[in-house]
Tab-separated table of C-alpha atoms and ligand atoms in Angstrom:
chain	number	residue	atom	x	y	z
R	1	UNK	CA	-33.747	2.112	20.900
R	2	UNK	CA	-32.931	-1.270	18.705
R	3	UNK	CA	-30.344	-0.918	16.176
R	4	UNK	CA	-31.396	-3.065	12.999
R	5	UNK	CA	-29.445	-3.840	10.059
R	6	UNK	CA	-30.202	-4.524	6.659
R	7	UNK	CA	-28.997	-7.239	4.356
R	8	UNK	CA	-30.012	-8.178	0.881
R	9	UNK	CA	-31.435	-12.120	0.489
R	10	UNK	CA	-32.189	-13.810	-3.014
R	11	UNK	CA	-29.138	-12.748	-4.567
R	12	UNK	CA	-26.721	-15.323	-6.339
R	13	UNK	CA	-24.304	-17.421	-4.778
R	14	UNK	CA	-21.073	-15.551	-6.317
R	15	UNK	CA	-23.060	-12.074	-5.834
R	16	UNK	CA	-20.119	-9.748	-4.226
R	17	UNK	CA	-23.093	-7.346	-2.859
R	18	UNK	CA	-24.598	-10.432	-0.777
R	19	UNK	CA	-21.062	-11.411	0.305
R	20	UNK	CA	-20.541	-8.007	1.544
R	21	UNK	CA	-23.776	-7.012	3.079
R	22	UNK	CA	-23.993	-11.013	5.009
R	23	UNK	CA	-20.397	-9.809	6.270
R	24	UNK	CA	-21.738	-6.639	7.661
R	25	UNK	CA	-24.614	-8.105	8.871
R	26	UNK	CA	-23.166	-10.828	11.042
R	27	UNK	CA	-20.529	-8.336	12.505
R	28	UNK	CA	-24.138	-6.491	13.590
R	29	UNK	CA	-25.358	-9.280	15.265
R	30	UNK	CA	-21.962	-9.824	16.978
R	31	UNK	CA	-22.724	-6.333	18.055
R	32	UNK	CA	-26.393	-7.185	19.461
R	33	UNK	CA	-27.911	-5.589	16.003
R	34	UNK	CA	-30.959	-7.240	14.397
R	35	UNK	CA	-30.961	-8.344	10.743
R	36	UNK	CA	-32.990	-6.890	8.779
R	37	UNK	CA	-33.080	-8.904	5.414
R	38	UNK	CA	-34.722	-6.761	2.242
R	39	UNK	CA	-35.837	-9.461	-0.779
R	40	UNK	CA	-34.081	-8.309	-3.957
R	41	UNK	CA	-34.574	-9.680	-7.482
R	42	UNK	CA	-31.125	-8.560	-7.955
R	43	UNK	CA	-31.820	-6.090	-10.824
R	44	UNK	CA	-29.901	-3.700	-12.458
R	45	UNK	CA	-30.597	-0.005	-12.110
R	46	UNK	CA	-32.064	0.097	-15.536
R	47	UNK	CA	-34.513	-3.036	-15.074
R	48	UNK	CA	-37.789	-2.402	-14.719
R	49	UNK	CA	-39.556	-1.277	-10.855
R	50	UNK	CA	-40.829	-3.381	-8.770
R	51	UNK	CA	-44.924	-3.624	-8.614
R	52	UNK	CA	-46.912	-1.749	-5.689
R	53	UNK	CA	-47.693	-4.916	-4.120
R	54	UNK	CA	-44.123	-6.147	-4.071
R	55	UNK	CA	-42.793	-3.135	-2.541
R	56	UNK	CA	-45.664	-2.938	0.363
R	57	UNK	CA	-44.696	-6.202	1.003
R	58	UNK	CA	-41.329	-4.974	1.825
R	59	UNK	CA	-42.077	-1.997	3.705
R	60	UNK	CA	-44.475	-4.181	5.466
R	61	UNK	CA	-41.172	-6.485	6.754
R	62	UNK	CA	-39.283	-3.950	7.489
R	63	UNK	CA	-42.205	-2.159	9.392
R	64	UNK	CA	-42.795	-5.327	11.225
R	65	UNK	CA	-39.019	-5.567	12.152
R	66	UNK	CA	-38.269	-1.892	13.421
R	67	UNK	CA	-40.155	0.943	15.742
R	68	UNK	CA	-40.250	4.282	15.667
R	69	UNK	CA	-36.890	5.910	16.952
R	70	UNK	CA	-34.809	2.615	16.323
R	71	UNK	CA	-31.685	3.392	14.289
R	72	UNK	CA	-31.727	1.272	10.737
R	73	UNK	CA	-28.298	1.064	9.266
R	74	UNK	CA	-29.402	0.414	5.748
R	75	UNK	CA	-26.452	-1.423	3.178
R	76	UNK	CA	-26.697	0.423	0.117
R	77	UNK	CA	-27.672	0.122	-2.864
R	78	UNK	CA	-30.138	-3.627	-2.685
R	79	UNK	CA	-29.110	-3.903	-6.447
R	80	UNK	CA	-33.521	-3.824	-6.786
R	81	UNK	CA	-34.588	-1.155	-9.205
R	82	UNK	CA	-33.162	2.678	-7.293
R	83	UNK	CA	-37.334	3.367	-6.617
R	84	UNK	CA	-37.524	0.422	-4.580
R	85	UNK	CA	-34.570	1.895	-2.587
R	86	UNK	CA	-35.868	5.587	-2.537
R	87	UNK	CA	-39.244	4.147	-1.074
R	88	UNK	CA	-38.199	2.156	1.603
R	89	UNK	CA	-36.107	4.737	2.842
R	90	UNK	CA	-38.644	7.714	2.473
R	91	UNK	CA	-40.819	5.321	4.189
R	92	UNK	CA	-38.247	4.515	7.394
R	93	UNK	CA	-37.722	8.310	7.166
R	94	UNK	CA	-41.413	9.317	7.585
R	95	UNK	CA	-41.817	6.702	10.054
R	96	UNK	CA	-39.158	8.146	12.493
R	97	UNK	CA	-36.974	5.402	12.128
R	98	UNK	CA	-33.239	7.055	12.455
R	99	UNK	CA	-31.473	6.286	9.212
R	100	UNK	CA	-28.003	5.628	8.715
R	101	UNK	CA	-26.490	4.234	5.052
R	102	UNK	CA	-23.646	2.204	4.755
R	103	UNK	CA	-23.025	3.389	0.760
R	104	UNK	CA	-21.251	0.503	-0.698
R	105	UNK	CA	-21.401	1.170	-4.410
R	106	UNK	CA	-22.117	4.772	-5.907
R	107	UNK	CA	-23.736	3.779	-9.030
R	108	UNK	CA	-23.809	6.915	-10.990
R	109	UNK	CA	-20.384	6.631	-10.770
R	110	UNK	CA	-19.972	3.212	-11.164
R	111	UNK	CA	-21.740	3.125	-14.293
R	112	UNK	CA	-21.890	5.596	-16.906
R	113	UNK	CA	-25.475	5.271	-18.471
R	114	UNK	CA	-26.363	5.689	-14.753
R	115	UNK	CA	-25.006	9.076	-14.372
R	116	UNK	CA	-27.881	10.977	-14.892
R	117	UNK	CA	-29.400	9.691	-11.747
R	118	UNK	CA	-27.093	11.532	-9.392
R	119	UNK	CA	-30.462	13.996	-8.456
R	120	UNK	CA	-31.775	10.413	-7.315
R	121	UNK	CA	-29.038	8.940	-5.528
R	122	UNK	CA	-28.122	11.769	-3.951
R	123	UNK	CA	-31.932	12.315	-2.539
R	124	UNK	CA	-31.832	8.945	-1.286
R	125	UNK	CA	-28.754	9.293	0.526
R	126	UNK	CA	-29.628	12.795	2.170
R	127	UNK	CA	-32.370	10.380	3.787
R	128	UNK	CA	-30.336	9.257	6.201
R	129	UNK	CA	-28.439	11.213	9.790
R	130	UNK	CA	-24.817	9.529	9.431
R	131	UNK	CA	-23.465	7.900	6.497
R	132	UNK	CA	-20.656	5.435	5.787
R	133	UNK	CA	-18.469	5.836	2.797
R	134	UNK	CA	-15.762	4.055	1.128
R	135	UNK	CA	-13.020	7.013	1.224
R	136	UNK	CA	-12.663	10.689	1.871
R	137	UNK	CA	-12.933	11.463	-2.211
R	138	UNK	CA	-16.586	9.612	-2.042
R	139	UNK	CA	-17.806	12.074	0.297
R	140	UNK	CA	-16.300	14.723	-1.537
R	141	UNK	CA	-17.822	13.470	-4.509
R	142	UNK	CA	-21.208	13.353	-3.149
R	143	UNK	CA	-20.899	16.460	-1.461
R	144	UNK	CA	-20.141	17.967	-5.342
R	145	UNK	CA	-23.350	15.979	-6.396
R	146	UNK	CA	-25.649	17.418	-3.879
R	147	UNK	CA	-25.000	16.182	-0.452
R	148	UNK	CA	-26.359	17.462	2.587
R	149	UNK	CA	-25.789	14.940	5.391
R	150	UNK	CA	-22.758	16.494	7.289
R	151	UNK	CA	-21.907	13.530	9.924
R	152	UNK	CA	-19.921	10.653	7.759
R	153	UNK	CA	-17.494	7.432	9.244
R	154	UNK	CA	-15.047	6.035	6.570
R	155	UNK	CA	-14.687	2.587	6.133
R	156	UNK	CA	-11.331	2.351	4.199
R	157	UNK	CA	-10.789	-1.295	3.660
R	158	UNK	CA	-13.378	-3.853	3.204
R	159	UNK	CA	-12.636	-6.888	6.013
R	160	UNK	CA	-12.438	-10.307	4.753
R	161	UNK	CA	-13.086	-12.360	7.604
R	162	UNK	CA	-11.775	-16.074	7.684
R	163	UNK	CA	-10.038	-18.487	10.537
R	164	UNK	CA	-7.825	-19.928	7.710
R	165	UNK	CA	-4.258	-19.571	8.020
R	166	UNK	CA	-1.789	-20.058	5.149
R	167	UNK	CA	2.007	-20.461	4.652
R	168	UNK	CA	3.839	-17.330	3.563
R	169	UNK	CA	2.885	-17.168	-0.479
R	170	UNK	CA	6.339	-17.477	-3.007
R	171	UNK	CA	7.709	-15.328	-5.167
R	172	UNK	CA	6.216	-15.673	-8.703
R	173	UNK	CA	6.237	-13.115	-11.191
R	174	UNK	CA	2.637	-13.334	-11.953
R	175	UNK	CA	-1.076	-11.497	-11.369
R	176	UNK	CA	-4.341	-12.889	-9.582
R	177	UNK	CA	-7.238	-10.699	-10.534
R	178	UNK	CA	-10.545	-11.613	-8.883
R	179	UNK	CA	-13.221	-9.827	-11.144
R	180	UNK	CA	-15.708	-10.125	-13.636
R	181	UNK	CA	-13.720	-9.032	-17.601
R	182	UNK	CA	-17.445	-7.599	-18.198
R	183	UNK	CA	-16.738	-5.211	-15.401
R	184	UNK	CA	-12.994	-4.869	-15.493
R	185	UNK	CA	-12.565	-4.664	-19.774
R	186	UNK	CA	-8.924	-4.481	-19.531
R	187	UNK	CA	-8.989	-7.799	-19.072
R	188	UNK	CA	-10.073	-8.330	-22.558
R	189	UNK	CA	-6.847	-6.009	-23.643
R	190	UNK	CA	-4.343	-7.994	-21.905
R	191	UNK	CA	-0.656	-7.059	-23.391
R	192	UNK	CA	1.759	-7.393	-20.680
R	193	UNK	CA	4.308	-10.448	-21.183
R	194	UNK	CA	3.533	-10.969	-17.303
R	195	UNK	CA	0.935	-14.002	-16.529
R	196	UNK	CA	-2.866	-12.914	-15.190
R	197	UNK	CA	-4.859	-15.704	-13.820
R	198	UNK	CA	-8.586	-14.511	-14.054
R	199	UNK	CA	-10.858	-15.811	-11.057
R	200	UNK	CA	-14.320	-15.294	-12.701
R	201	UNK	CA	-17.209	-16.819	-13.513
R	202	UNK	CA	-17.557	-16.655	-17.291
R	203	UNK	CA	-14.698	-18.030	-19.892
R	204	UNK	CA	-13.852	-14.946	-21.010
R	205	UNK	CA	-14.019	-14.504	-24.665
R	206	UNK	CA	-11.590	-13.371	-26.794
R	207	UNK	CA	-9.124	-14.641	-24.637
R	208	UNK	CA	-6.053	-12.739	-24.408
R	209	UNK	CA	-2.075	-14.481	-24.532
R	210	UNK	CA	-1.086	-14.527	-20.882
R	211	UNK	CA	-4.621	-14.428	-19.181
R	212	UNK	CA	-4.560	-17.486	-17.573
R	213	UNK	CA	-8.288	-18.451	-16.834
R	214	UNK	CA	-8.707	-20.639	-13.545
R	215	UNK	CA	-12.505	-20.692	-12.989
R	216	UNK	CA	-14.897	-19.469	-9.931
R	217	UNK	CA	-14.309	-20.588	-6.529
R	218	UNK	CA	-16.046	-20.457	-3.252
R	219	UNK	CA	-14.212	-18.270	-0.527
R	220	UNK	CA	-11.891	-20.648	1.641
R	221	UNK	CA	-11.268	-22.752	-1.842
R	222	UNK	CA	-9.943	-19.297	-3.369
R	223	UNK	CA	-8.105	-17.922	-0.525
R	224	UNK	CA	-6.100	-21.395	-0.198
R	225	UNK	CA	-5.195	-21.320	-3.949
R	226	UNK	CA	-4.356	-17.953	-3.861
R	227	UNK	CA	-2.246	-18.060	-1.152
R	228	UNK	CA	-0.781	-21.608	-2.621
R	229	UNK	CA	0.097	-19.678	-6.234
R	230	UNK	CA	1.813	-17.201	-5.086
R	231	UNK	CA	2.963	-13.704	-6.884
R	232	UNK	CA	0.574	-10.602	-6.182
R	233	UNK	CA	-3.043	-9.992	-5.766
R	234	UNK	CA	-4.018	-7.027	-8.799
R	235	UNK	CA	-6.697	-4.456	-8.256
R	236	UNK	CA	-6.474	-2.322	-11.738
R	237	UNK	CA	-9.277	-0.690	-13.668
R	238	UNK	CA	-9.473	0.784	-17.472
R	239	UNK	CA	-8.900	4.321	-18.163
R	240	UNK	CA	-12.381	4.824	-18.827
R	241	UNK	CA	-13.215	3.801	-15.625
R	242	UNK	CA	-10.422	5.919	-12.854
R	243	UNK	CA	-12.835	8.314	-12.022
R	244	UNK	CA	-14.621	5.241	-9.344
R	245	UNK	CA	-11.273	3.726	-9.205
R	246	UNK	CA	-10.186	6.991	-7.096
R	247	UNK	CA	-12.960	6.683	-4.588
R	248	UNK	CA	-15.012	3.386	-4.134
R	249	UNK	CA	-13.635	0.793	-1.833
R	250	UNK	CA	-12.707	-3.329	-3.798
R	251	UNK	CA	-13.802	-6.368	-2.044
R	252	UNK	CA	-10.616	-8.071	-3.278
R	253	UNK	CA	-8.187	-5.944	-1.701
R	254	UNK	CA	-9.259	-7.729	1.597
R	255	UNK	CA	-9.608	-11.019	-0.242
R	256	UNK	CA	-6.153	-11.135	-1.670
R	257	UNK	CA	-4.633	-9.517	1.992
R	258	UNK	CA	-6.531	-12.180	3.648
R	259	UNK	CA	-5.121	-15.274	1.147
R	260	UNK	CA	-1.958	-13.144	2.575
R	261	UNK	CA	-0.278	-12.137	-1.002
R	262	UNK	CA	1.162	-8.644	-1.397
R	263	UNK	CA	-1.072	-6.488	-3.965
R	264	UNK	CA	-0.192	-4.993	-6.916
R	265	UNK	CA	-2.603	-1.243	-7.516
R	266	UNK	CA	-3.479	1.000	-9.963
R	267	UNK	CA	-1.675	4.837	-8.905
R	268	UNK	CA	-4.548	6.581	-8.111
R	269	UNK	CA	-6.462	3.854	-6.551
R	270	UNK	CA	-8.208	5.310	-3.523
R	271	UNK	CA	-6.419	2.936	-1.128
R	272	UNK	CA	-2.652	3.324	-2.663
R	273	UNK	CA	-1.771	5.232	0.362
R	274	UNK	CA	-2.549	2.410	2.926
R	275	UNK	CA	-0.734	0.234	0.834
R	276	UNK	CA	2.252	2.668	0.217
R	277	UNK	CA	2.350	3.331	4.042
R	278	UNK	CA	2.211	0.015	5.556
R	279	UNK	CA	4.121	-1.998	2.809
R	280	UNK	CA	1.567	-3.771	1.130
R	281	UNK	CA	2.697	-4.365	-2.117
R	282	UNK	CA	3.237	-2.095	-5.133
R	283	UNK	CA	1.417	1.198	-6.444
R	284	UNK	CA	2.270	1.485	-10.498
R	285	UNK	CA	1.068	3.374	-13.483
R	286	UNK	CA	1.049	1.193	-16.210
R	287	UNK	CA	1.823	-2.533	-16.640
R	288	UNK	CA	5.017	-1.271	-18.493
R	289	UNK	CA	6.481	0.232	-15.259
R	290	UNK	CA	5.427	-2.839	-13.323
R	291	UNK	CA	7.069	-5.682	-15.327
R	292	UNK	CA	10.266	-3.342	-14.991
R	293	UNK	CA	9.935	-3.297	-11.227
R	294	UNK	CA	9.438	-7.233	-11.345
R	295	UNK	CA	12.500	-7.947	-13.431
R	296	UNK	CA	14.640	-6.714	-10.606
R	297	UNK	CA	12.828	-7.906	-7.546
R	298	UNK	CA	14.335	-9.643	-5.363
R	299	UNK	CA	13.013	-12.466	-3.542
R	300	UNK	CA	14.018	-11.177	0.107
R	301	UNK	CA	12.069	-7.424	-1.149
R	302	UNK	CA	9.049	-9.702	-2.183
R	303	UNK	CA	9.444	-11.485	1.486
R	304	UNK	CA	9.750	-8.088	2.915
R	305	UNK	CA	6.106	-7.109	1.454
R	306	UNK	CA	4.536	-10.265	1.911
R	307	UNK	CA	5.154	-10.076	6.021
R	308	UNK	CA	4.428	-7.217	6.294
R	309	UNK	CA	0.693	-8.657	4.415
R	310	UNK	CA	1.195	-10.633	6.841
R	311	UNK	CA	1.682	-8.206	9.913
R	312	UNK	CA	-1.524	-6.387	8.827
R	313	UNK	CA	-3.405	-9.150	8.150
R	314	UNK	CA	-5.229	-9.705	11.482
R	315	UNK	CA	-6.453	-6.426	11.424
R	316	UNK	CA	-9.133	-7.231	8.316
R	317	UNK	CA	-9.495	-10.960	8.715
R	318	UNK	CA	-10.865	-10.154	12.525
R	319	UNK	CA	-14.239	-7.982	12.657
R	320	UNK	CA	-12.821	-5.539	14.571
R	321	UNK	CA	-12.661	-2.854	12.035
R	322	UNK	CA	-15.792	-3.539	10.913
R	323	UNK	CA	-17.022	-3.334	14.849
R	324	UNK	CA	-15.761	-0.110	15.067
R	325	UNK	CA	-17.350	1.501	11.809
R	326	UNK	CA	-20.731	-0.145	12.896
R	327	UNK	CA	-20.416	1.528	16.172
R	328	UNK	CA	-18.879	4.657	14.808
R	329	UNK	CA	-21.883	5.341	13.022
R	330	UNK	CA	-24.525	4.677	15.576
R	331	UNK	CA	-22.626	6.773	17.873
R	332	UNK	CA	-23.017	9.932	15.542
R	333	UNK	CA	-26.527	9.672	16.151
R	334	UNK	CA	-26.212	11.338	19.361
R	335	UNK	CA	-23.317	13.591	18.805
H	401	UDP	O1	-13.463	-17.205	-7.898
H	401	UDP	C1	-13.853	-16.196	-7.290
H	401	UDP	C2	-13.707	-14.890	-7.801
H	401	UDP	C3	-14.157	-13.813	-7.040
H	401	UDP	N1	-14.743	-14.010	-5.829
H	401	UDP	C4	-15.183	-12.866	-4.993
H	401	UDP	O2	-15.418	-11.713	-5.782
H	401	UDP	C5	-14.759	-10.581	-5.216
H	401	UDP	C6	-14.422	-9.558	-6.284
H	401	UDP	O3	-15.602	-9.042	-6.747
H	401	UDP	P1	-15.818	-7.749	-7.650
H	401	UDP	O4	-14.794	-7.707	-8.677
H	401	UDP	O5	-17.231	-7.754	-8.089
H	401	UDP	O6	-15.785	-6.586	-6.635
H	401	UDP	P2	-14.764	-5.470	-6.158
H	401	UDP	O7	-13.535	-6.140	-5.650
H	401	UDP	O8	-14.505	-4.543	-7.312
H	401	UDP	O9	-15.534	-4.807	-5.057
H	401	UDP	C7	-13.565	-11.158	-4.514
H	401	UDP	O10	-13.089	-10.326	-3.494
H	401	UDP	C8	-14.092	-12.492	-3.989
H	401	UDP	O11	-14.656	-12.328	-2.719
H	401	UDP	C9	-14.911	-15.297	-5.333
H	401	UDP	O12	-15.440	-15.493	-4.236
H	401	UDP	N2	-14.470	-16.347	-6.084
């Protein structure tokens, strides 16, 4: 048996999807895995199919790449149109390929007009044998929506793998948010008195009085001038959007631990707990509460916080974590 992974190509440079799923997929072929790479026109959900003869081609790669009784750890969702996803894996399901799904977005929670494709999702998912989830409160979640597949491996925090070291970051009483303001609209509602440099792609427009914007950079550009600005990393979303905040798993909480600045989250978050318990930073309810906590921080607290960043630090910047889920999962095959 061959383990294969997949990993989405033809996506754009700054896409955090292809970031993610080329991380995964070279911490498979660390692990001996073959890459499987599915072509993507990098969609939306909503965007029209794919034709027949596009997605034969497809099946036709991946049939070409796998056998029957190989395990396929399939990165989740492609970003192509969802029917492009529910055939291939119908198709490595019929074809006795042993499925696993490494669910990196939910999208019917991610996105409201894509709620009332939960019957889809969730058929696609109950595809595969084992699947890996962000948190505990995605698999509940799913399991609410229709779930079947019992064995599961949580993933936690996303790794951020890098070489780079940097010196410890200062204490500045400002915010770095890495994120798109199309995405994360509380961006465009900016009213704390406390300074939020915006790493994004797009000049946000209107610009709000303290949103600092400081452009798009590649990853070892913006982990050096993160970690050269010092103040704290922010993962925060709008009140309209909690319900994903609770139980998907941000990219940039291992981008701003790995740039090594403590992190500023959201109470609810669904990874406040690892930062409450190993003194990563700050877990607040409204920007309010935080520029109160900031007005009386010391330096030696924000020292405090920012070793212990760095203490943890080699545990996501290293792929062992990552090593561990991969393995994790194939091993529920045969328990
Ligand atoms: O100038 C920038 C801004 C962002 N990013 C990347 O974009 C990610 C954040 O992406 P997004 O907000 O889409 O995802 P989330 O963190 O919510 O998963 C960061 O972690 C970075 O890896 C980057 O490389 N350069």
């Amino acid at each position: 048996m061959k383990v294969h992974v997949t990993c989405v190509t033809n996506h754009r440079q700054d896409s955090v999807a292809r970031m993610a799923q080329q991380m995964i997929a070279d911490v498979g072929r660390q692990l001996g895995y073959e890459v499987c790479p599915i072509y993507t026109k990098y969609t939306t959900p909503h965007q029209e199919p794919d034709s027949l003869e596009e997605l034969l081609k497809r099946l036709d790669d991946l049939g070409k790449k796998t056998a029957a009784g190989d395990a396929v750890i399939f990165q989740f969702p492609t970003w192509n149109h969802y029917t492009v996803d529910a055939n291939l894996l119908s198709w490595l399901k019929s074809q006795q390929r042993r499925v696993i799904i490494f669910l990196h977005d939910y999208v019917p929670v991610m996105y409201k007009e894509s709620r009332p494709l939960a019957p889809q999702f969730i058929a696609m998912l109950n595809q595969a044998e084992v699947i890996i989830v962000p948190s505990v409160a995605m698999y509940e979640v799913l399991k609410k929506h229709g779930l079947t597949v019992k064995k599961y491996v949580v993933q936690g925090i996303w790794d951020h793998l890098t070489q780079k070291t940097f010196v410890s970051p200062t204490f500045q009483r400002q915010l770095h948010f890495l994120g798109s303001p199309e995405r994360f609209n509380f961006v465009n509602h900016w009213q704390s008195a406390l300074p939020l440099r915006l790493y994004t792609q797009k000049l946000p427009r209107p610009m709000c009085a303290n949103v600092l914007y400081e452009g798009y950079f590649e990853d070892e550009v913006l982990l050096a001038k993160l970690a050269e600005a010092g103040g704290f990393g922010l993962v925060w979303h709008s009140d309209d959007d909690l319900d994903y905040m609770r139980i998907y798993s941000p990219y940039k909480l291992g981008t701003y631990l790995a740039a090594g600045l403590p992190i500023v989250a959201r109470r609810g978050f669904a990874q406040a707990d690892l930062i409450e318990k190993h003194g990563l930073g700050l877990v607040v309810s409204s920007f309010d509460e935080l520029e109160r906590v900031l007005e009386t921080m010391t330096e030696e607290t924000y020292h405090k916080m920012a070793q212990c960043v760095a203490d943890y630090r080699p545990f996501l910047t290293q792929p062992y974590h990552t090593q561990q889920i991969l393995s994790q999962a194939v091993a529920c095959l045969f328990s």
